[in-house]
Short mmCIF file of C-alpha atoms (C1' of nucleotides) in Angstrom, two decimals:
data_model
loop_
_atom_site.label_atom_id
_atom_site.label_comp_id
_atom_site.label_asym_id
_atom_site.label_seq_id
_atom_site.Cartn_x
_atom_site.Cartn_y
_atom_site.Cartn_z
CA MET Y 1 7.79 10.79 -46.80
CA LEU Y 2 6.20 12.94 -44.22
CA GLY Y 3 7.11 12.20 -40.62
CA GLU Y 4 9.45 9.44 -41.64
CA THR Y 5 13.13 9.63 -40.97
CA THR Y 6 16.14 7.42 -41.49
CA ARG Y 7 16.16 4.45 -39.18
CA ASP Y 8 18.68 4.86 -36.42
CA ARG Y 9 19.79 1.36 -35.63
CA ARG Y 10 21.78 2.52 -32.62
CA GLN Y 11 18.73 4.21 -31.17
CA GLU Y 12 16.58 1.18 -31.87
CA ARG Y 13 18.98 -1.09 -30.06
CA ARG Y 14 19.02 1.28 -27.12
CA GLU Y 15 15.23 1.30 -26.85
CA ALA Y 16 15.17 -2.48 -27.01
CA THR Y 17 17.60 -2.68 -24.13
CA LYS Y 18 15.56 -0.22 -22.09
CA ASN Y 19 12.49 -2.36 -22.63
CA GLU Y 20 14.43 -5.44 -21.64
CA ILE Y 21 15.42 -3.75 -18.40
CA LEU Y 22 11.85 -2.71 -17.69
CA GLU Y 23 10.55 -6.21 -18.35
CA ALA Y 24 13.04 -7.59 -15.83
CA ALA Y 25 12.00 -4.86 -13.38
CA TRP Y 26 8.34 -5.91 -13.69
CA ASP Y 27 9.33 -9.51 -13.09
CA MET Y 28 11.25 -8.61 -9.96
CA ALA Y 29 8.40 -6.49 -8.65
CA ARG Y 30 5.89 -9.27 -9.26
CA GLU Y 31 8.05 -11.67 -7.30
CA GLY Y 32 8.98 -9.65 -4.27
CA GLY Y 33 6.89 -6.51 -4.32
CA LEU Y 34 7.55 -3.10 -5.82
CA ALA Y 35 9.82 -1.99 -3.02
CA SER Y 36 12.06 -5.02 -3.48
CA LEU Y 37 13.48 -3.68 -6.71
CA SER Y 38 17.23 -3.32 -6.35
CA LEU Y 39 19.60 -2.16 -9.06
CA ARG Y 40 22.14 -4.87 -8.28
CA ASP Y 41 19.64 -7.69 -8.72
CA LEU Y 42 18.02 -6.02 -11.68
CA ALA Y 43 21.39 -5.67 -13.40
CA ARG Y 44 22.28 -9.30 -12.73
CA ARG Y 45 18.95 -10.33 -14.19
CA VAL Y 46 19.58 -8.61 -17.49
CA GLY Y 47 23.21 -9.74 -17.53
CA MET Y 48 25.01 -6.49 -16.91
CA SER Y 49 26.63 -4.71 -13.99
CA ALA Y 50 24.71 -2.30 -11.82
CA PRO Y 51 26.50 0.84 -12.99
CA SER Y 52 25.70 -0.02 -16.59
CA LEU Y 53 22.04 0.59 -15.87
CA TYR Y 54 22.86 4.25 -15.53
CA GLY Y 55 23.55 4.29 -19.23
CA TYR Y 56 19.80 3.78 -19.72
CA PHE Y 57 18.11 5.33 -16.71
CA ASP Y 58 19.25 8.28 -14.63
CA SER Y 59 18.20 6.77 -11.33
CA LYS Y 60 16.10 4.13 -9.70
CA MET Y 61 13.18 6.55 -9.58
CA ALA Y 62 13.48 6.99 -13.33
CA ILE Y 63 12.88 3.25 -13.66
CA TYR Y 64 9.77 3.42 -11.49
CA ASP Y 65 8.68 6.38 -13.55
CA ALA Y 66 9.08 4.49 -16.82
CA MET Y 67 7.14 1.56 -15.35
CA PHE Y 68 4.36 3.92 -14.33
CA GLY Y 69 4.28 5.28 -17.87
CA GLN Y 70 4.00 1.79 -19.34
CA GLY Y 71 1.20 0.87 -16.96
CA ALA Y 72 -0.74 4.05 -17.69
CA GLN Y 73 -0.35 3.44 -21.41
CA GLN Y 74 -1.66 -0.10 -21.00
CA TYR Y 75 -4.67 1.19 -19.12
CA LEU Y 76 -5.40 3.68 -21.84
CA GLU Y 77 -5.43 0.89 -24.41
CA TYR Y 78 -7.54 -1.26 -22.14
CA ALA Y 79 -10.12 1.52 -21.87
CA ARG Y 80 -10.03 2.23 -25.61
CA ASN Y 81 -10.50 -1.34 -26.75
CA ARG Y 82 -13.07 -2.64 -24.34
CA PRO Y 83 -16.44 -3.87 -25.66
CA ARG Y 84 -19.15 -1.22 -25.67
CA SER Y 85 -22.91 -1.32 -25.48
CA GLY Y 86 -25.77 1.01 -26.25
CA ASP Y 87 -27.57 0.03 -23.08
CA PRO Y 88 -26.52 2.23 -20.14
CA LEU Y 89 -26.56 -0.54 -17.53
CA GLU Y 90 -24.65 -2.91 -19.76
CA GLU Y 91 -22.20 -0.15 -20.53
CA LEU Y 92 -21.63 0.37 -16.83
CA GLN Y 93 -21.08 -3.33 -16.31
CA LEU Y 94 -18.69 -3.66 -19.23
CA GLY Y 95 -16.71 -0.65 -18.06
CA MET Y 96 -16.38 -1.93 -14.53
CA ARG Y 97 -15.55 -5.45 -15.61
CA ASN Y 98 -12.83 -3.96 -17.74
CA PHE Y 99 -11.42 -1.90 -14.89
CA VAL Y 100 -11.43 -4.70 -12.35
CA ALA Y 101 -9.94 -7.12 -14.87
CA PHE Y 102 -7.15 -4.65 -15.58
CA CYS Y 103 -6.42 -4.26 -11.86
CA THR Y 104 -6.51 -7.91 -10.90
CA GLU Y 105 -4.58 -9.03 -13.97
CA ASP Y 106 -1.42 -7.52 -12.57
CA PRO Y 107 -1.60 -6.55 -8.88
CA VAL Y 108 1.82 -4.93 -8.92
CA ARG Y 109 0.80 -2.68 -11.77
CA TYR Y 110 -2.37 -1.82 -9.86
CA GLN Y 111 -0.29 -0.97 -6.83
CA LEU Y 112 2.06 1.27 -8.76
CA LEU Y 113 -0.69 3.09 -10.66
CA PHE Y 114 -3.35 3.45 -8.02
CA GLN Y 115 -1.77 3.08 -4.62
CA ARG Y 116 1.57 4.89 -4.86
CA PRO Y 117 3.44 2.72 -2.38
CA ILE Y 118 6.93 3.98 -3.17
CA PRO Y 119 7.95 6.63 -0.66
CA GLY Y 120 8.97 9.77 -2.45
CA PHE Y 121 7.90 8.63 -5.88
CA GLU Y 122 5.82 10.98 -7.99
CA PRO Y 123 5.31 10.27 -11.68
CA SER Y 124 6.75 12.79 -14.10
CA PRO Y 125 4.36 14.77 -16.31
CA GLU Y 126 5.37 12.65 -19.33
CA SER Y 127 4.55 9.39 -17.59
CA TYR Y 128 1.39 10.81 -16.12
CA ALA Y 129 0.02 12.04 -19.45
CA PRO Y 130 -1.51 8.73 -20.62
CA SER Y 131 -3.03 8.32 -17.20
CA ILE Y 132 -4.84 11.64 -17.56
CA GLU Y 133 -5.94 10.71 -21.05
CA GLY Y 134 -7.28 7.40 -19.74
CA LEU Y 135 -9.26 9.07 -16.99
CA ALA Y 136 -10.74 11.54 -19.45
CA LEU Y 137 -11.71 8.71 -21.79
CA VAL Y 138 -13.45 6.74 -19.04
CA ARG Y 139 -15.21 9.88 -17.92
CA GLN Y 140 -16.46 10.43 -21.44
CA GLN Y 141 -17.61 6.82 -21.72
CA LEU Y 142 -19.61 7.22 -18.53
CA ALA Y 143 -21.09 10.49 -19.69
CA ASP Y 144 -22.17 8.78 -22.92
CA ALA Y 145 -24.06 6.31 -20.77
CA GLY Y 146 -25.76 9.22 -19.01
CA LEU Y 147 -23.61 9.15 -15.90
CA THR Y 148 -22.50 12.66 -14.96
CA ASP Y 149 -23.56 13.10 -11.36
CA GLN Y 150 -20.39 13.65 -9.34
CA LYS Y 151 -21.56 11.79 -6.25
CA ALA Y 152 -22.54 8.80 -8.35
CA LEU Y 153 -19.14 8.88 -10.04
CA ASP Y 154 -17.40 9.02 -6.67
CA LEU Y 155 -19.42 6.08 -5.43
CA LEU Y 156 -18.55 4.25 -8.62
CA THR Y 157 -14.83 4.75 -8.17
CA ALA Y 158 -15.10 3.65 -4.54
CA ILE Y 159 -16.88 0.44 -5.54
CA GLY Y 160 -14.41 -0.29 -8.31
CA ASN Y 161 -11.46 0.37 -6.08
CA GLY Y 162 -12.96 -1.70 -3.28
CA LEU Y 163 -13.78 -4.69 -5.45
CA ALA Y 164 -10.34 -4.75 -7.04
CA ASP Y 165 -8.62 -4.27 -3.72
CA GLN Y 166 -10.50 -6.98 -1.89
CA GLN Y 167 -10.02 -9.38 -4.77
CA ILE Y 168 -6.28 -8.80 -4.87
CA SER Y 169 -5.78 -8.79 -1.10
CA ASN Y 170 -8.09 -11.54 0.05
CA ASP Y 171 -8.60 -13.93 -2.86
CA PRO Y 172 -5.71 -13.51 -5.29
CA GLY Y 173 -6.27 -15.47 -8.45
CA GLY Y 174 -9.87 -16.23 -7.51
CA ASP Y 175 -13.15 -14.55 -8.37
CA ARG Y 176 -14.84 -14.02 -5.01
CA TRP Y 177 -15.17 -10.28 -5.64
CA THR Y 178 -14.83 -9.97 -9.41
CA ARG Y 179 -17.98 -12.06 -9.84
CA LEU Y 180 -19.89 -9.38 -7.91
CA VAL Y 181 -19.21 -6.69 -10.51
CA ASP Y 182 -22.37 -7.06 -12.62
CA ASP Y 183 -24.55 -7.27 -9.56
CA ALA Y 184 -22.92 -4.22 -7.99
CA MET Y 185 -23.39 -2.20 -11.16
CA GLU Y 186 -27.05 -3.18 -11.34
CA MET Y 187 -27.40 -2.04 -7.77
CA LEU Y 188 -25.75 1.29 -8.48
CA PHE Y 189 -27.79 1.76 -11.63
CA ASP Y 190 -31.09 1.12 -9.86
CA HIS Y 191 -30.08 3.49 -7.12
CA MET Y 192 -29.18 6.24 -9.57
CA THR Y 193 -32.37 6.02 -11.58
CA LYS Y 194 -34.39 5.98 -8.37
CA LYS Y 195 -32.68 9.14 -7.14
CA ALA Y 196 -32.98 10.78 -10.55
CA THR Y 197 -36.73 10.15 -10.48
CA LYS Y 198 -37.06 11.66 -7.03
CA ALA Y 199 -34.99 14.67 -8.09
CA ARG Y 200 -37.26 15.26 -11.11
CA GLY Y 201 -40.24 15.10 -8.76
CA ARG Y 202 -38.77 17.81 -6.58
CA THR Y 203 -37.94 19.99 -9.58
CA LYS Y 204 -41.42 19.85 -11.10
CA LYS Y 205 -43.08 20.58 -7.80
CA MET Z 1 -8.46 -10.23 46.90
CA LEU Z 2 -9.09 -12.46 43.97
CA GLY Z 3 -6.98 -11.80 40.91
CA GLU Z 4 -5.13 -9.00 42.59
CA THR Z 5 -1.43 -9.19 43.17
CA THR Z 6 1.27 -6.97 44.60
CA ARG Z 7 2.02 -4.03 42.35
CA ASP Z 8 5.30 -4.44 40.59
CA ARG Z 9 6.59 -0.93 40.17
CA ARG Z 10 9.49 -2.12 38.02
CA GLN Z 11 7.12 -3.86 35.64
CA GLU Z 12 4.82 -0.84 35.52
CA ARG Z 13 7.69 1.45 34.60
CA ARG Z 14 8.74 -0.94 31.89
CA GLU Z 15 5.26 -1.01 30.37
CA ALA Z 16 5.13 2.76 30.47
CA THR Z 17 8.39 2.99 28.55
CA LYS Z 18 7.20 0.48 25.98
CA ASN Z 19 4.11 2.59 25.42
CA GLU Z 20 6.24 5.69 25.12
CA ILE Z 21 8.29 3.99 22.42
CA LEU Z 22 5.18 2.89 20.56
CA GLU Z 23 3.71 6.38 20.71
CA ALA Z 24 6.88 7.77 19.16
CA ALA Z 25 6.77 5.04 16.53
CA TRP Z 26 3.21 6.02 15.57
CA ASP Z 27 4.30 9.64 15.30
CA MET Z 28 7.18 8.74 13.01
CA ALA Z 29 4.95 6.57 10.84
CA ARG Z 30 2.36 9.33 10.55
CA GLU Z 31 5.02 11.75 9.40
CA GLY Z 32 6.95 9.71 6.89
CA GLY Z 33 4.99 6.55 6.28
CA LEU Z 34 5.15 3.17 7.94
CA ALA Z 35 8.23 2.07 6.07
CA SER Z 36 10.17 5.12 7.23
CA LEU Z 37 10.44 3.82 10.76
CA SER Z 38 14.10 3.48 11.69
CA LEU Z 39 15.41 2.36 15.05
CA ARG Z 40 18.05 5.06 15.16
CA ASP Z 41 15.54 7.87 14.70
CA LEU Z 42 13.01 6.23 16.94
CA ALA Z 43 15.58 5.95 19.72
CA ARG Z 44 16.61 9.58 19.36
CA ARG Z 45 12.97 10.57 19.56
CA VAL Z 46 12.45 8.89 22.92
CA GLY Z 47 15.82 10.06 24.19
CA MET Z 48 17.76 6.84 24.25
CA SER Z 49 20.30 5.04 22.10
CA ALA Z 50 19.30 2.60 19.42
CA PRO Z 51 20.60 -0.53 21.18
CA SER Z 52 18.58 0.36 24.29
CA LEU Z 53 15.40 -0.28 22.34
CA TYR Z 54 16.32 -3.95 22.34
CA GLY Z 55 15.70 -3.94 26.06
CA TYR Z 56 12.02 -3.46 25.23
CA PHE Z 57 11.48 -5.06 21.84
CA ASP Z 58 13.30 -8.00 20.32
CA SER Z 59 13.43 -6.54 16.84
CA LYS Z 60 11.99 -3.93 14.55
CA MET Z 61 9.30 -6.37 13.48
CA ALA Z 62 8.30 -6.80 17.11
CA ILE Z 63 7.59 -3.07 17.19
CA TYR Z 64 5.40 -3.29 14.10
CA ASP Z 65 3.71 -6.25 15.70
CA ALA Z 66 2.95 -4.34 18.89
CA MET Z 67 1.60 -1.45 16.82
CA PHE Z 68 -0.64 -3.86 14.95
CA GLY Z 69 -1.90 -5.22 18.28
CA GLN Z 70 -2.69 -1.72 19.53
CA GLY Z 71 -4.55 -0.86 16.34
CA ALA Z 72 -6.58 -4.07 16.42
CA GLN Z 73 -7.47 -3.45 20.05
CA GLN Z 74 -8.61 0.06 19.19
CA TYR Z 75 -10.80 -1.27 16.43
CA LEU Z 76 -12.36 -3.77 18.78
CA GLU Z 77 -13.29 -0.98 21.17
CA TYR Z 78 -14.55 1.12 18.30
CA ALA Z 79 -16.85 -1.70 17.21
CA ARG Z 80 -18.01 -2.39 20.76
CA ASN Z 81 -18.88 1.15 21.67
CA ARG Z 82 -20.54 2.40 18.52
CA PRO Z 83 -24.15 3.57 18.63
CA ARG Z 84 -26.68 0.86 17.76
CA SER Z 85 -30.16 0.86 16.31
CA GLY Z 86 -33.07 -1.54 16.10
CA ASP Z 87 -33.72 -0.59 12.49
CA PRO Z 88 -31.69 -2.76 10.09
CA LEU Z 89 -30.90 0.00 7.61
CA GLU Z 90 -29.90 2.42 10.34
CA GLU Z 91 -27.79 -0.30 11.89
CA LEU Z 92 -26.00 -0.81 8.59
CA GLN Z 93 -25.38 2.91 8.27
CA LEU Z 94 -24.10 3.29 11.82
CA GLY Z 95 -21.80 0.32 11.40
CA MET Z 96 -20.32 1.60 8.17
CA ARG Z 97 -19.99 5.15 9.44
CA ASN Z 98 -18.10 3.71 12.37
CA PHE Z 99 -15.77 1.67 10.16
CA VAL Z 100 -14.98 4.47 7.75
CA ALA Z 101 -14.46 6.92 10.60
CA PHE Z 102 -12.02 4.51 12.22
CA CYS Z 103 -10.09 4.13 8.98
CA THR Z 104 -9.90 7.78 8.01
CA GLU Z 105 -9.14 8.94 11.55
CA ASP Z 106 -5.65 7.47 11.28
CA PRO Z 107 -4.58 6.51 7.76
CA VAL Z 108 -1.34 4.94 8.93
CA ARG Z 109 -3.22 2.67 11.31
CA TYR Z 110 -5.56 1.76 8.45
CA GLN Z 111 -2.58 0.94 6.28
CA LEU Z 112 -0.97 -1.26 8.91
CA LEU Z 113 -4.17 -3.13 9.79
CA PHE Z 114 -5.80 -3.53 6.41
CA GLN Z 115 -3.18 -3.13 3.73
CA ARG Z 116 -0.07 -4.91 5.11
CA PRO Z 117 2.47 -2.70 3.37
CA ILE Z 118 5.52 -3.92 5.32
CA PRO Z 119 7.36 -6.57 3.30
CA GLY Z 120 7.77 -9.70 5.34
CA PHE Z 121 5.59 -8.55 8.22
CA GLU Z 122 2.96 -10.93 9.55
CA PRO Z 123 1.24 -10.20 12.84
CA SER Z 124 1.81 -12.70 15.63
CA PRO Z 125 -1.16 -14.71 16.94
CA GLU Z 126 -1.25 -12.56 20.09
CA SER Z 127 -1.47 -9.32 18.14
CA TYR Z 128 -3.93 -10.80 15.70
CA ALA Z 129 -6.31 -12.04 18.41
CA PRO Z 130 -8.19 -8.75 18.97
CA SER Z 131 -8.48 -8.40 15.22
CA ILE Z 132 -10.25 -11.74 14.98
CA GLU Z 133 -12.47 -10.81 17.89
CA GLY Z 134 -13.34 -7.53 16.19
CA LEU Z 135 -14.26 -9.23 12.94
CA ALA Z 136 -16.44 -11.75 14.79
CA LEU Z 137 -18.18 -8.92 16.64
CA VAL Z 138 -18.93 -7.00 13.47
CA ARG Z 139 -20.15 -10.18 11.81
CA GLN Z 140 -22.51 -10.74 14.74
CA GLN Z 141 -23.74 -7.16 14.58
CA LEU Z 142 -24.55 -7.60 10.91
CA ALA Z 143 -26.26 -10.91 11.53
CA ASP Z 144 -28.39 -9.21 14.19
CA ALA Z 145 -29.50 -6.78 11.51
CA GLY Z 146 -30.47 -9.71 9.30
CA LEU Z 147 -27.39 -9.63 7.10
CA THR Z 148 -25.96 -13.09 6.59
CA ASP Z 149 -25.74 -13.56 2.84
CA GLN Z 150 -22.07 -14.05 2.01
CA LYS Z 151 -22.18 -12.21 -1.30
CA ALA Z 152 -23.86 -9.24 0.34
CA LEU Z 153 -21.21 -9.25 3.06
CA ASP Z 154 -18.44 -9.35 0.46
CA LEU Z 155 -19.99 -6.46 -1.39
CA LEU Z 156 -20.28 -4.61 1.89
CA THR Z 157 -16.60 -5.03 2.71
CA ALA Z 158 -15.67 -3.93 -0.79
CA ILE Z 159 -17.75 -0.77 -0.47
CA GLY Z 160 -16.35 0.03 2.96
CA ASN Z 161 -12.83 -0.58 1.87
CA GLY Z 162 -13.34 1.45 -1.28
CA LEU Z 163 -14.89 4.43 0.46
CA ALA Z 164 -12.17 4.56 3.11
CA ASP Z 165 -9.44 4.11 0.58
CA GLN Z 166 -10.65 6.80 -1.80
CA GLN Z 167 -11.20 9.20 1.08
CA ILE Z 168 -7.70 8.68 2.42
CA SER Z 169 -5.98 8.70 -0.96
CA ASN Z 170 -7.82 11.42 -2.83
CA ASP Z 171 -9.31 13.77 -0.28
CA PRO Z 172 -7.39 13.42 2.98
CA GLY Z 173 -9.01 15.36 5.77
CA GLY Z 174 -12.11 16.04 3.69
CA ASP Z 175 -15.46 14.29 3.39
CA ARG Z 176 -15.92 13.74 -0.33
CA TRP Z 177 -16.37 9.97 0.17
CA THR Z 178 -17.30 9.67 3.84
CA ARG Z 179 -20.46 11.69 3.18
CA LEU Z 180 -21.57 8.99 0.73
CA VAL Z 181 -21.74 6.31 3.42
CA ASP Z 182 -25.43 6.60 4.34
CA ASP Z 183 -26.47 6.79 0.72
CA ALA Z 184 -24.36 3.78 -0.20
CA MET Z 185 -25.82 1.73 2.64
CA GLU Z 186 -29.33 2.64 1.59
CA MET Z 187 -28.45 1.49 -1.90
CA LEU Z 188 -27.07 -1.81 -0.65
CA PHE Z 189 -30.03 -2.33 1.64
CA ASP Z 190 -32.55 -1.75 -1.14
CA HIS Z 191 -30.65 -4.10 -3.37
CA MET Z 192 -30.56 -6.84 -0.75
CA THR Z 193 -34.24 -6.68 0.07
CA LYS Z 194 -35.06 -6.70 -3.62
CA LYS Z 195 -32.98 -9.80 -4.18
CA ALA Z 196 -34.36 -11.47 -1.06
CA THR Z 197 -37.89 -10.94 -2.38
CA LYS Z 198 -36.99 -12.45 -5.73
CA ALA Z 199 -35.32 -15.41 -4.00
CA ARG Z 200 -38.43 -16.05 -1.91
CA GLY Z 201 -40.49 -16.01 -5.09
CA ARG Z 202 -38.27 -18.66 -6.64
CA THR Z 203 -38.37 -20.81 -3.52
CA LYS Z 204 -42.14 -20.78 -3.18
CA LYS Z 205 -42.69 -21.57 -6.84
"C1'" DG E 1 28.87 0.93 -23.52
"C1'" DT E 2 30.53 -1.82 -20.15
"C1'" DC E 3 33.32 -2.98 -16.66
"C1'" DT E 4 35.89 -2.88 -11.78
"C1'" DA E 5 36.56 -0.44 -7.83
"C1'" DT E 6 34.89 2.46 -4.60
"C1'" DA E 7 32.45 6.24 -2.18
"C1'" DT E 8 28.70 7.08 0.77
"C1'" DT E 9 24.80 6.33 3.38
"C1'" DT E 10 21.79 3.88 6.05
"C1'" DG E 11 19.88 0.33 8.14
"C1'" DG E 12 19.30 -3.62 11.92
"C1'" DA E 13 21.60 -5.97 15.32
"C1'" DT E 14 25.34 -7.47 18.85
"C1'" DA E 15 29.34 -7.17 22.41
"C1'" DG E 16 30.80 -5.62 26.41
"C1'" DA E 17 31.78 -1.90 29.80
"C1'" DC E 18 29.56 0.58 33.60
"C1'" DG Q 1 19.19 -0.50 31.81
"C1'" DT Q 2 21.85 2.26 29.26
"C1'" DC Q 3 25.65 3.52 26.88
"C1'" DT Q 4 29.75 3.47 23.21
"C1'" DA Q 5 31.81 1.07 19.79
"C1'" DT Q 6 31.34 -1.91 16.24
"C1'" DC Q 7 29.77 -5.38 12.88
"C1'" DC Q 8 27.58 -6.64 8.85
"C1'" DA Q 9 24.74 -6.19 5.01
"C1'" DA Q 10 22.59 -3.80 1.47
"C1'" DA Q 11 21.53 0.01 -1.13
"C1'" DT Q 12 22.29 3.96 -4.72
"C1'" DA Q 13 25.47 6.29 -7.19
"C1'" DT Q 14 30.07 7.91 -9.15
"C1'" DA Q 15 35.03 7.69 -11.12
"C1'" DG Q 16 37.78 6.20 -14.38
"C1'" DA Q 17 39.95 2.48 -17.20
"C1'" DC Q 18 39.22 -0.13 -21.52
#
DNA sequence: GTCTATATTTGGATAGAC
DNA sequence: GTCTATCCAAATATAGAC
């Protein structure tokens, strides 16, 4: 059949082990912070010696890179599968709820994807690709809702970033800031339509 | 005279050296990030050996702590000396402009004060004191402008945090987000007065 | 593939002479 | 106060046997 090839059991096993290593890496990062990841501890956690990890990843940075790729892929799916609405305001609210939920659901993932706290780490083009695709998708979703003004988009990202950040930093596990999402989006929406009206006025004059 | 005592030239010299060390530490952090601070390099930078630093600070954490104290003190002065206005909206705008300017002026200081990126670092009560005083002052300034609703304050901090963070992360040295401050405050102000009106309606009914 | 042993670097911190 | 010498711990990464 087209695109199908013989199953390579060796390769499958190898991928499974890589995933097992990455899962353990996420666990470690969630416990002690991203920077706390050490190859010794990681190896012990998956039941092998530290040098054996090099059979699966070229370096510690390669592990961070793979984690970044997983996170970006997860975000892409999050953005693809979220509920949609025909109403622009509701669409804005659903989109932002989705974003903030994604961020607060796993603070370490948020940190890795959006805050770049690892000195010297830059994601490779391969790992970055789904991230770009995700951003393009969100941008398209917003455009569908009639949101194309760059300043409004910048303000939107600032609000989203700020809500997620405050929630994670100052009320982890709670909802002190996440509950403000709908209200904040209503505020932004009102503000945009008000400015759009004024702008039309100026144009017609 | 009251409160005046004999000058202690030894003590003065010591304080001067401590400040010199802290200045060098800020420089290092600005160049390679907060986490890059190493006692060896720091010592070389001020022209002494690494162990000599222990004559001035008990540990590396004590240096971070002193830096935190300096930053908090600077914020307090920033909040005290900012321009004021009798008009509530203008007051909101001036306050937020002040905050975002403080944050973007020195990203490393922002990181140390508001993001706590050093694993295991917690500021001591002495270093934290000016920070508390600064927060209380800002809170009072906002109350003077008629802003006391907790949800509105939370939304305000999220917006401030978000604007500063986006500016620092995505357009360092530019003004892509800082220029949105006045507009964002107008938006928040409109939203608050609208909600306040609605709330009054409900109460009177 | 996985291991043991080891190289190498780098860091914070201490001891003790001067 | 400042230095040299040193300790100790932890980290990434490599060599080479099995």
